[in-house]
């Protein structure tokens, strides 16, 4: 692999980065340059203030986008959307249009606003049949169009929502946008109540998601069917060294990895994705990248792009980027911490406690809305991050358990107690830390510690939903989060508006808010837990508190099937009952399909690689024993080894047969299939793996047919 010289790296770095930031997006200065001023203003109203799009400007915008795209070497455009597969989708059309004897470049308003991809080959959860193919993509003007460059030039990508001919959402963006509207509507009511709505036209949800991933040399991946087909190892014995020494976390980033990171970040900057932080993660070969937060819709599109750029750039550097939640059993897995808050379009973060949180009633109201929502709908929140892959990670002593609880920290927990007991005191502040060396400055300290074990932690001025899996689109968890919180905001606003109909004094308002929050704290404080979420005591305690513990995706996903869930999503116009049930169906099917693919991949590896290797060694050992006995040489221990090996090969054959039989079973519904996967297939895969891993530790290196954990995790 070619590495950059220091001067080249410096050339690319310093000034260029600022100049090239967003150069591949149709926004900011580019828009100003290509759009007439009135059109620009009108589009800004939609992008910045969420005003409905004026269809009259579509032709001008389309033409301007095309001119810009062609100037940048594009020949094609695509509506870029996020079907329920969890990936992104694109169908390219050329700008070229034959005219007379020649051709012209053309991109009209209607082509920008609406596309018509075939909807029949995407998962629809029963909303559409194969013969009902019509679907539309609709331009989301609030997320900037962008150019995805390629060797020949590039493709103009237009972020779109994807709906069926019947108008039902077939994607992840549509419900997310609807849920953002729901939050806006309910939060604005509260701002009006508190009289803080002046100049505010909209409340946005903000989102910053930290992405963890592994880099493995692509040569090893090419030799492993499991990594190629499933993105994770289905077998593989633990290496003698893992992360016991904690020497990788925040360690020096290896040169080759740094070159990859620089390359990826340059492309991300050009796409206007504000990546900020990079570092080694806990496991060997594991890294993290995190952007600065943005509004949740744009942040979600950017997150999808970020994953795409990491993968393609890794390939260019001879790496495979493994995004899977648990690529290596026994080694830390990867998550995607979802940092979430709500803010006004004037820039006020509504979850900022300020300097006197104990009397900051508006902040406390939003805080209590979150607490109430998470307690009432912990099952939906758990279901929002449920997948076959995330099951391997949750609760594995590295990621939060499947029990959803909230970490508030010392200061806020203390304030909640004050609210409950009607005894306002001052807020506990962090004070300063004296490092004890005279040359060192005094360091100010946060009011609360961090809690890495909590699935849903307050981190100063935002909540960090830490249970989200590293492969998943953040659209769905945020759709759920926004909807359940919109409902709590609605509940609170309605209660306050009813109690204080007409004008009321500040004092009356405070009394009403206090009483309501006290009630909410009393009822919902059971979901607050500041201790160690990994501990066995917490599992017992959570059970006493009546908190749900939905251990697997098969247990969690049916939460979307309840009447309570469909009422909730319907009430806030996020999803109709049909749209919601379609998602439950798709997610259950994906769970079964993924495990099905894993089962068959495992069977293939065991039958064609592991078992033959074991038999080869067994034959070698048997010959050895026989030869020794023939010449009366003591071979007691070799014979014992042969016996052990033959027990394992027998166990391996048995495992293969069990898996084959389990895989061949027919199932009536996705629900019953998922239960079978959970109860029979996954345990059988675990047993097969245990046998295989024992064989790996026994079989000579020159016979073992697969790259080892040591090679994959430590060669960089
Ligand atoms: P860590 O959790 O690893 O300590 P940071 O605290 O630096 O990381 O930030 C994590 C993420 O939280 C970043 O992506 C950051 O932009 C995001 N973030 C910060 N403030 C907000 C906010 N108000 N809303 C949403 N995300 C935010
Ligand atoms: Mg974090």
XYZ file of C-alpha atoms and ligand atoms in Angstrom:
744
model
C 0.000 0.000 0.000
C 1.227 3.447 -0.916
C 1.597 5.787 2.027
C 1.531 9.565 1.784
C 4.667 11.543 2.484
C 4.486 14.082 5.279
C 4.516 17.058 2.875
C 1.663 15.659 0.801
C -0.350 15.112 3.949
C 0.313 18.686 5.032
C -0.645 19.998 1.602
C -4.007 18.336 1.933
C -4.573 19.388 5.484
C -4.464 22.904 6.765
C -6.207 25.492 4.594
C -7.829 23.197 2.041
C -10.057 21.561 4.566
C -11.903 24.747 5.427
C -12.191 25.819 1.792
C -13.405 22.480 0.561
C -15.898 21.910 3.379
C -19.262 21.191 1.756
C -17.916 21.691 -1.789
C -19.781 18.559 -2.888
C -23.128 19.780 -1.558
C -25.673 22.083 -3.089
C -25.838 24.552 -0.237
C -24.432 27.820 1.068
C -22.327 29.723 -1.452
C -22.979 27.256 -4.235
C -26.699 27.889 -3.970
C -26.126 31.626 -3.947
C -24.029 31.352 -7.073
C -26.457 29.198 -9.048
C -29.885 30.360 -7.832
C -31.717 33.611 -8.446
C -32.055 35.561 -5.192
C -35.858 35.065 -4.854
C -35.542 31.343 -5.472
C -32.707 31.152 -2.954
C -34.772 32.963 -0.314
C -37.786 30.772 -0.919
C -35.725 27.572 -0.645
C -34.107 28.833 2.559
C -37.576 29.260 4.108
C -38.106 25.539 3.613
C -34.610 24.431 4.579
C -34.162 26.601 7.647
C -37.676 27.268 8.895
C -39.493 24.150 7.753
C -41.963 26.121 5.585
C -43.780 24.131 2.872
C -41.856 23.973 -0.391
C -43.110 26.336 -3.111
C -43.539 24.094 -6.192
C -43.080 27.114 -8.462
C -39.349 27.223 -7.711
C -38.698 23.572 -8.561
C -37.748 24.198 -12.208
C -35.223 26.871 -11.316
C -33.699 24.787 -8.526
C -33.490 21.714 -10.751
C -31.779 23.624 -13.521
C -29.324 25.208 -11.098
C -28.499 21.859 -9.513
C -27.853 20.358 -12.920
C -25.573 23.204 -13.991
C -23.596 22.839 -10.790
C -23.453 19.061 -11.123
C -22.292 19.179 -14.743
C -19.674 21.758 -13.858
C -18.401 19.160 -11.383
C -18.262 16.355 -13.928
C -21.627 14.669 -13.264
C -23.523 13.024 -16.093
C -26.255 11.425 -13.994
C -28.569 12.179 -11.126
C -30.309 9.895 -8.688
C -33.034 10.103 -6.095
C -31.243 8.799 -3.025
C -33.496 7.108 -0.479
C -33.559 4.821 2.538
C -35.818 1.804 2.056
C -36.602 -0.606 4.871
C -33.573 -2.727 3.956
C -31.651 -0.422 6.279
C -29.274 0.565 3.458
C -29.538 3.401 0.959
C -30.848 3.018 -2.581
C -30.180 4.843 -5.816
C -31.326 4.505 -9.446
C -29.346 6.674 -11.809
C -30.766 8.644 -14.742
C -28.673 10.574 -17.238
C -29.146 14.299 -17.762
C -28.774 13.617 -21.461
C -31.961 13.843 -23.529
C -31.919 13.211 -27.319
C -33.253 16.219 -29.249
C -33.492 16.229 -33.051
C -30.213 14.918 -34.382
C -28.286 15.773 -31.201
C -28.810 15.770 -27.464
C -29.249 18.296 -24.669
C -28.784 18.099 -20.920
C -32.075 18.389 -19.093
C -33.261 18.252 -15.491
C -36.714 19.666 -14.828
C -38.624 20.510 -11.671
C -40.855 17.466 -11.844
C -37.784 15.218 -12.149
C -36.375 16.832 -9.030
C -39.579 16.663 -7.022
C -40.698 13.169 -7.893
C -39.025 9.955 -8.977
C -40.592 6.627 -9.727
C -38.497 3.644 -8.654
C -40.034 0.192 -8.767
C -41.315 -0.382 -5.238
C -41.927 -4.088 -5.569
C -38.434 -5.317 -4.825
C -37.996 -3.522 -1.525
C -39.318 -4.875 1.761
C -42.757 -3.426 2.424
C -43.987 -5.688 5.222
C -47.117 -6.557 3.260
C -48.013 -2.987 2.276
C -47.280 -3.797 -1.359
C -47.514 -7.011 -3.357
C -45.075 -7.859 -6.127
C -47.684 -6.928 -8.720
C -48.351 -3.591 -7.037
C -45.122 -1.997 -8.076
C -45.726 1.713 -8.184
C -43.772 3.780 -5.718
C -42.512 7.331 -5.616
C -39.532 9.150 -4.255
C -40.181 12.726 -3.162
C -37.527 15.424 -2.834
C -36.596 16.343 0.729
C -35.516 19.936 0.216
C -34.421 20.219 3.856
C -31.402 17.969 3.294
C -28.803 19.280 0.829
C -28.331 17.517 -2.499
C -24.780 16.251 -2.920
C -22.348 14.841 -5.436
C -20.914 11.391 -4.920
C -17.681 11.559 -6.886
C -16.364 8.598 -8.859
C -13.442 7.988 -11.209
C -15.374 9.373 -14.178
C -16.937 12.399 -12.517
C -19.803 11.885 -10.174
C -23.512 11.472 -9.546
C -25.855 14.164 -8.317
C -27.735 12.656 -5.364
C -31.053 14.090 -4.235
C -32.184 13.051 -0.756
C -35.746 11.784 -1.040
C -38.500 10.078 0.904
C -39.905 6.841 -0.517
C -43.651 6.173 -0.531
C -45.978 3.738 -2.230
C -48.631 4.603 -4.796
C -51.112 4.489 -1.903
C -49.144 7.198 -0.086
C -47.786 4.894 2.620
C -44.240 5.314 3.858
C -41.913 2.592 2.561
C -38.763 4.073 4.015
C -37.024 5.313 7.138
C -36.940 9.014 6.287
C -40.673 9.691 6.010
C -41.570 8.646 9.571
C -38.477 10.406 10.893
C -39.574 13.675 9.279
C -43.089 13.196 10.620
C -41.750 12.532 14.133
C -39.613 15.673 13.982
C -42.782 17.606 13.124
C -44.558 15.975 16.071
C -41.853 17.106 18.500
C -41.919 20.578 17.011
C -45.665 20.945 17.415
C -45.738 19.789 21.037
C -42.559 21.566 22.128
C -43.815 24.855 20.687
C -46.879 24.587 22.942
C -44.618 24.402 25.976
C -42.492 27.329 24.842
C -45.701 29.344 24.438
C -46.734 28.333 27.942
C -43.412 29.483 29.374
C -43.456 32.616 27.209
C -40.100 31.750 25.619
C -41.358 31.349 22.076
C -40.567 34.823 20.867
C -38.766 34.735 17.542
C -38.862 30.931 17.517
C -40.464 29.423 14.435
C -39.505 25.834 15.052
C -38.127 23.367 17.548
C -35.654 20.929 16.027
C -34.338 17.651 17.303
C -30.545 17.609 17.215
C -28.454 14.522 16.699
C -24.805 13.576 16.811
C -23.966 9.900 16.406
C -20.624 8.383 17.228
C -19.730 5.493 14.949
C -17.584 2.561 16.072
C -16.066 0.150 13.543
C -13.288 -2.381 13.017
C -10.622 -2.343 10.339
C -9.282 -5.709 9.201
C -6.836 -6.354 6.379
C -8.936 -7.276 3.351
C -6.755 -10.294 2.578
C -8.035 -12.026 5.741
C -11.630 -11.148 5.014
C -11.382 -12.652 1.530
C -10.472 -15.971 3.146
C -13.449 -16.029 5.492
C -16.952 -16.724 4.220
C -18.413 -15.541 7.503
C -16.887 -12.068 7.237
C -17.684 -11.824 3.546
C -21.306 -12.889 3.825
C -22.320 -12.023 7.386
C -19.921 -9.272 8.421
C -18.987 -11.175 11.564
C -16.995 -14.248 12.508
C -19.208 -17.247 13.194
C -16.268 -19.223 14.571
C -12.855 -18.251 15.866
C -10.979 -18.937 19.079
C -10.007 -16.040 21.333
C -6.435 -14.825 20.904
C -4.123 -14.968 23.943
C -4.230 -11.174 24.021
C -7.431 -9.169 23.800
C -7.986 -5.808 25.419
C -6.872 -6.891 28.911
C -4.032 -4.396 28.896
C -6.237 -1.511 27.707
C -3.334 -0.539 25.511
C -5.338 0.109 22.359
C -8.036 2.487 23.662
C -7.044 6.061 22.824
C -3.614 4.689 21.893
C -1.490 5.978 19.068
C -3.391 5.510 15.827
C -1.426 3.185 13.499
C 0.029 4.962 10.418
C -1.908 2.976 7.862
C -5.144 3.563 9.759
C -4.411 7.264 10.032
C -3.942 7.471 6.256
C -7.344 5.841 5.853
C -8.929 8.224 8.356
C -7.478 11.291 6.651
C -8.741 10.118 3.300
C -12.239 9.338 4.604
C -12.469 12.604 6.519
C -11.500 14.634 3.460
C -14.372 13.085 1.506
C -16.742 13.592 4.423
C -15.800 17.264 4.767
C -16.427 17.728 1.065
C -19.879 16.232 1.600
C -20.485 18.800 4.331
C -20.376 16.164 7.074
C -18.838 17.825 10.127
C -16.694 14.971 11.432
C -14.790 16.092 14.461
C -13.384 13.278 16.579
C -11.403 10.129 15.812
C -9.679 7.646 18.071
C -8.796 4.043 18.772
C -11.613 2.215 20.566
C -11.369 -0.447 23.274
C -10.845 -3.580 21.172
C -7.732 -4.166 19.090
C -8.524 -3.107 15.513
C -11.500 -1.001 16.644
C -11.895 2.738 15.986
C -14.441 5.517 16.329
C -15.446 8.582 14.338
C -17.876 11.243 15.546
C -19.337 14.319 13.902
C -20.557 17.543 15.435
C -24.321 17.360 15.889
C -26.795 18.669 13.303
C -30.553 18.660 12.912
C -31.715 15.069 13.104
C -32.859 14.709 9.496
C -29.620 15.948 7.965
C -27.596 14.122 10.628
C -29.346 10.891 9.656
C -28.608 11.303 5.950
C -25.037 12.151 6.869
C -24.764 9.069 9.064
C -25.782 6.825 6.163
C -23.239 8.546 3.929
C -20.553 8.292 6.574
C -20.920 4.512 6.753
C -20.741 4.332 2.958
C -17.620 6.496 2.767
C -15.870 4.529 5.539
C -16.482 1.278 3.679
C -15.375 2.465 0.253
C -12.327 4.267 1.628
C -11.289 1.225 3.657
C -11.335 -0.832 0.469
C -9.093 1.727 -1.230
C -6.598 1.288 1.613
C -6.623 -2.499 1.558
C -8.847 -2.762 4.622
C -12.327 -4.089 5.168
C -14.382 -1.830 7.418
C -16.489 -4.071 9.642
C -19.495 -2.149 10.871
C -21.137 -5.187 12.513
C -22.202 -4.946 16.181
C -20.113 -7.984 17.105
C -17.604 -9.001 14.464
C -15.532 -10.981 16.994
C -17.234 -12.918 19.778
C -15.504 -12.403 23.103
C -14.084 -9.049 21.976
C -15.820 -5.689 22.490
C -18.524 -4.959 19.952
C -19.474 -1.738 18.191
C -22.279 0.687 18.860
C -23.492 3.992 17.597
C -24.061 6.357 20.473
C -27.041 8.481 19.571
C -26.690 11.922 21.165
C -30.083 13.562 21.113
C -31.502 16.877 22.190
C -34.138 19.442 21.257
C -33.325 23.026 20.353
C -35.121 26.073 19.030
C -34.236 27.370 15.583
C -32.844 30.387 17.409
C -30.201 28.110 18.888
C -31.458 27.468 22.436
C -30.795 23.907 23.608
C -33.903 22.978 25.606
C -31.984 20.349 27.571
C -29.374 22.786 28.809
C -29.758 22.907 32.617
C -28.235 26.399 32.872
C -26.593 27.645 36.032
C -29.619 27.168 38.321
C -31.294 24.009 37.132
C -33.276 23.557 40.347
C -35.535 26.471 39.367
C -35.167 26.277 35.607
C -38.735 25.038 35.177
C -38.707 24.878 31.420
C -35.588 22.702 31.414
C -37.017 20.513 34.178
C -40.241 20.132 32.216
C -38.427 18.883 29.122
C -36.294 16.614 31.311
C -39.346 15.118 32.989
C -41.016 14.660 29.600
C -38.074 12.474 28.584
C -38.198 10.500 31.842
C -41.926 9.893 31.519
C -41.596 8.880 27.858
C -38.743 6.451 28.450
C -40.529 4.826 31.379
C -43.876 4.513 29.613
C -42.408 3.251 26.362
C -39.217 1.459 27.372
C -40.415 -1.521 25.344
C -40.651 0.544 22.145
C -37.278 2.119 22.725
C -35.781 -1.330 23.241
C -37.530 -2.560 20.093
C -36.199 0.423 18.121
C -32.652 -0.916 18.407
C -33.479 -4.616 18.143
C -31.674 -6.697 15.547
C -30.018 -10.089 15.326
C -26.650 -8.343 15.354
C -27.287 -6.056 18.324
C -28.392 -9.071 20.402
C -24.775 -10.224 20.483
C -23.658 -6.960 21.956
C -26.316 -5.801 24.415
C -25.628 -6.986 27.900
C -22.279 -8.543 26.984
C -20.438 -6.558 29.662
C -19.345 -3.898 27.228
C -22.679 -2.448 26.165
C -25.791 -1.619 28.166
C -28.166 -4.455 28.985
C -31.519 -4.823 27.274
C -33.137 -3.165 30.305
C -33.848 0.451 29.402
C -33.086 2.888 32.214
C -31.939 6.490 32.468
C -28.760 7.836 34.023
C -29.177 11.382 35.301
C -26.092 11.924 37.442
C -25.740 13.312 40.907
C -26.932 16.858 40.310
C -30.131 16.034 38.457
C -31.011 13.056 40.632
C -30.704 15.395 43.593
C -32.995 17.938 41.922
C -35.587 15.273 41.218
C -35.559 14.433 44.926
C -36.070 18.106 45.688
C -39.029 18.264 43.304
C -40.558 15.209 44.878
C -40.110 16.433 48.438
C -41.023 20.074 47.735
C -37.738 21.226 49.251
C -35.871 23.320 46.757
C -32.176 23.545 47.593
C -29.343 24.677 45.438
C -27.917 22.556 42.695
C -24.823 20.520 43.428
C -22.106 21.806 41.198
C -18.949 20.020 40.270
C -16.501 22.547 41.748
C -12.902 22.407 40.676
C -10.184 19.805 40.799
C -6.777 20.633 42.179
C -4.136 18.507 40.498
C -1.708 19.037 43.344
C 1.128 20.323 41.182
C 1.699 24.054 41.368
C 2.332 24.459 37.643
C -1.013 22.903 36.704
C -4.230 24.917 36.323
C -7.354 24.277 38.435
C -9.691 22.174 36.299
C -13.428 22.782 36.514
C -15.435 19.652 37.060
C -18.830 18.590 35.629
C -21.726 18.342 38.047
C -22.088 14.639 37.334
C -19.767 11.740 36.519
C -20.122 9.751 33.266
C -21.849 6.413 33.304
C -20.741 4.224 30.444
C -22.994 1.370 31.452
C -26.291 3.172 31.044
C -28.347 2.665 27.894
C -29.762 6.188 28.085
C -27.581 8.713 29.827
C -27.943 12.434 30.418
C -24.578 13.889 29.436
C -24.695 17.530 30.399
C -27.084 19.010 27.854
C -28.301 16.051 25.818
C -29.250 12.413 26.167
C -26.983 9.710 24.858
C -28.869 6.611 23.713
C -25.996 4.176 23.893
C -27.775 0.990 22.952
C -28.056 1.770 19.226
C -26.176 -0.763 17.108
C -23.281 0.196 14.863
C -24.850 -0.996 11.577
C -28.286 0.396 12.122
C -29.682 3.516 10.528
C -30.298 6.086 13.247
C -33.561 7.066 11.562
C -35.662 4.423 13.262
C -34.491 4.821 16.890
C -34.896 8.567 16.554
C -38.360 8.198 15.066
C -39.370 6.220 18.150
C -37.609 8.592 20.526
C -39.223 11.658 18.989
C -42.673 10.104 18.982
C -42.693 8.914 22.581
C -41.320 12.256 23.755
C -43.828 14.197 21.635
C -46.514 12.266 23.478
C -45.123 13.257 26.883
C -44.761 16.881 25.818
C -48.365 16.764 24.654
C -49.450 15.256 27.976
C -47.660 17.971 29.922
C -48.776 20.847 27.689
C -52.375 19.672 27.805
C -52.328 19.345 31.594
C -50.835 22.812 32.035
C -53.052 24.481 29.459
C -56.156 22.951 31.015
C -55.184 23.886 34.541
C -54.300 27.450 33.630
C -56.833 28.349 30.941
C -56.609 32.058 30.191
C -53.871 34.351 31.412
C -52.040 33.505 34.578
C -49.202 34.916 36.623
C -45.688 33.559 36.694
C -46.290 32.321 40.205
C -49.430 30.406 39.237
C -47.540 28.817 36.371
C -44.677 27.778 38.644
C -47.057 26.205 41.147
C -48.817 24.254 38.401
C -45.548 23.084 36.842
C -44.141 22.018 40.214
C -47.197 19.969 41.061
C -47.214 18.277 37.673
C -43.492 17.486 37.695
C -43.748 16.142 41.226
C -46.404 13.790 40.038
C -44.325 12.700 37.036
C -41.222 12.130 39.170
C -43.204 10.016 41.650
C -44.715 7.840 38.972
C -41.727 7.450 36.683
C -38.585 7.680 38.794
C -38.317 3.894 38.735
C -36.691 4.206 35.296
C -33.860 6.321 36.712
C -30.794 4.342 37.695
C -27.378 5.866 38.296
C -25.510 2.690 39.278
C -23.707 -0.061 37.387
C -26.007 -1.352 34.657
C -23.736 -4.342 34.014
C -24.191 -5.758 37.514
C -26.363 -8.758 38.358
C -27.902 -6.730 41.236
C -29.326 -4.272 38.743
C -31.050 -7.060 36.818
C -32.725 -8.187 40.033
C -33.528 -4.635 41.076
C -34.966 -3.769 37.648
C -37.220 -6.782 37.899
C -38.444 -5.609 41.314
C -39.148 -2.205 39.790
C -41.161 -3.854 37.040
C -38.946 -2.646 34.201
C -39.103 -4.766 31.052
C -36.048 -6.860 30.173
C -36.523 -7.894 26.567
C -33.350 -9.874 26.033
C -33.487 -10.610 22.325
C -34.849 -8.992 19.181
C -37.428 -11.788 19.003
C -38.706 -10.721 22.444
C -38.508 -7.010 21.713
C -39.910 -6.548 18.204
C -43.491 -7.669 18.991
C -43.808 -4.436 21.037
C -44.601 -2.740 17.719
C -47.597 -5.018 17.349
C -49.498 -3.719 20.372
C -52.618 -1.529 20.116
C -50.945 0.944 22.436
C -48.100 1.349 19.955
C -50.321 1.768 16.916
C -52.496 4.330 18.742
C -49.419 6.290 19.714
C -47.839 6.425 16.256
C -51.182 7.138 14.638
C -52.038 9.952 17.053
C -48.896 11.891 16.147
C -49.189 11.132 12.411
C -45.888 9.308 12.413
C -47.112 5.922 11.177
C -50.532 4.460 10.506
C -51.264 1.095 12.104
C -50.552 -0.545 8.724
C -47.253 1.261 8.325
C -46.188 0.333 11.845
C -47.141 -3.329 11.541
C -45.329 -3.449 8.211
C -42.176 -2.426 10.031
C -42.634 -5.050 12.723
C -43.039 -7.643 9.980
C -39.977 -6.457 8.049
C -37.809 -6.375 11.168
C -38.873 -9.854 12.275
C -38.239 -11.180 8.787
C -34.827 -9.550 8.700
C -33.995 -11.130 12.043
C -34.870 -14.593 10.714
C -33.260 -14.046 7.322
C -30.005 -12.835 8.802
C -29.753 -15.780 11.158
C -30.718 -18.066 8.255
C -27.840 -16.744 6.159
C -25.513 -17.131 9.137
C -26.655 -20.706 9.697
C -25.964 -21.709 6.105
C -22.641 -19.884 6.071
C -21.641 -21.640 9.276
C -22.722 -24.990 7.849
C -20.650 -24.386 4.760
C -17.556 -23.469 6.790
C -17.953 -26.362 9.184
C -18.603 -28.948 6.464
C -16.046 -27.826 3.917
C -13.290 -26.342 6.060
C -13.384 -27.185 9.759
C -14.446 -30.826 9.644
C -12.098 -31.760 6.766
C -9.209 -30.109 8.629
C -10.098 -32.012 11.790
C -10.322 -35.309 9.927
C -7.019 -34.701 8.200
C -5.315 -34.164 11.546
C -7.110 -37.107 13.051
C -5.781 -39.292 10.244
C -2.283 -37.964 10.809
C -2.483 -38.656 14.544
C -3.932 -42.115 14.020
C -1.093 -42.992 11.664
C 1.358 -41.617 14.196
C -0.080 -43.708 17.026
C -0.146 -46.797 14.899
C 3.439 -46.319 13.748
C 4.591 -45.781 17.330
C 2.773 -48.867 18.562
C 4.280 -50.933 15.727
C 7.735 -50.175 17.031
C 6.637 -50.419 20.696
C 7.181 -46.739 21.470
C 5.140 -45.271 24.306
C 2.469 -43.028 22.739
C -0.033 -42.883 25.571
C -0.429 -39.111 25.471
C -0.608 -38.959 21.684
C -3.306 -41.626 21.809
C -5.170 -39.571 24.417
C -4.923 -36.544 22.167
C -6.282 -38.629 19.299
C -9.198 -39.642 21.486
C -9.953 -36.035 22.412
C -9.798 -35.035 18.802
C -12.067 -37.799 17.669
C -14.636 -36.841 20.353
C -14.595 -33.330 18.956
C -14.936 -34.423 15.331
C -17.903 -36.567 16.349
C -19.415 -33.614 18.181
C -18.783 -31.492 15.109
C -20.607 -33.937 12.835
C -23.485 -33.964 15.280
C -23.591 -30.161 15.361
C -23.699 -30.036 11.589
C -26.612 -32.460 11.512
C -28.504 -30.494 14.185
C -28.010 -27.229 12.323
C -29.049 -28.748 9.010
C -32.262 -30.074 10.525
C -33.024 -26.794 12.300
C -32.448 -24.810 9.125
C -34.823 -27.009 7.137
C -37.826 -26.344 9.427
C -40.851 -24.558 7.941
C -42.621 -21.792 9.851
C -46.100 -20.351 9.740
C -45.333 -16.731 10.484
C -42.437 -14.387 10.991
C -43.315 -14.309 14.696
C -43.197 -18.074 15.228
C -40.102 -18.301 13.034
C -38.322 -15.670 15.148
C -39.102 -17.591 18.338
C -37.640 -20.732 16.770
C -34.542 -18.842 15.722
C -34.101 -17.550 19.273
C -34.812 -20.842 21.058
C -33.288 -23.412 18.727
C -31.105 -22.057 15.967
C -28.989 -19.540 17.870
C -28.219 -21.985 20.718
C -27.281 -24.652 18.152
C -24.951 -22.165 16.440
C -23.344 -21.402 19.784
C -22.686 -25.073 20.477
C -21.237 -25.620 16.998
C -18.990 -22.637 17.531
C -17.720 -23.950 20.863
C -16.740 -27.252 19.271
C -15.091 -25.520 16.334
C -13.143 -23.164 18.598
C -11.831 -26.117 20.596
C -10.730 -27.750 17.366
C -8.989 -24.556 16.286
C -6.891 -24.606 19.450
C -5.853 -28.192 18.738
C -5.330 -28.421 14.983
C -1.897 -27.588 13.545
C -1.594 -24.113 12.128
C -0.656 -25.431 8.669
C -3.864 -27.465 8.484
C -6.282 -24.929 10.000
C -7.874 -23.316 6.957
C -8.924 -19.907 8.348
C -7.185 -16.691 9.397
C -7.097 -16.503 13.186
C -8.343 -13.788 15.537
C -4.733 -12.891 16.238
C -4.034 -12.203 12.579
C -7.276 -10.334 11.969
C -7.083 -8.148 15.069
C -3.404 -7.427 15.269
C -2.116 -7.119 11.697
C -2.517 -3.455 10.681
P -18.355 11.282 24.106
O -19.749 10.831 24.350
O -17.524 10.216 23.403
O -17.680 11.858 25.289
P -18.836 14.014 23.188
O -19.418 14.339 24.504
O -17.684 14.834 22.706
O -18.418 12.475 23.042
O -19.960 14.205 22.121
C -20.618 13.167 21.557
C -21.544 13.640 20.467
O -22.588 14.432 21.046
C -20.919 14.526 19.371
O -21.336 14.015 18.120
C -21.552 15.867 19.646
O -21.664 16.672 18.500
C -22.906 15.454 20.152
N -23.645 16.541 20.794
C -23.176 17.541 21.550
N -24.170 18.391 21.888
C -25.315 17.908 21.321
C -26.676 18.326 21.283
N -27.070 19.423 21.892
N -27.542 17.574 20.602
C -27.148 16.459 19.971
N -25.906 16.020 19.983
C -24.984 16.721 20.624
Mg -20.345 8.770 23.671
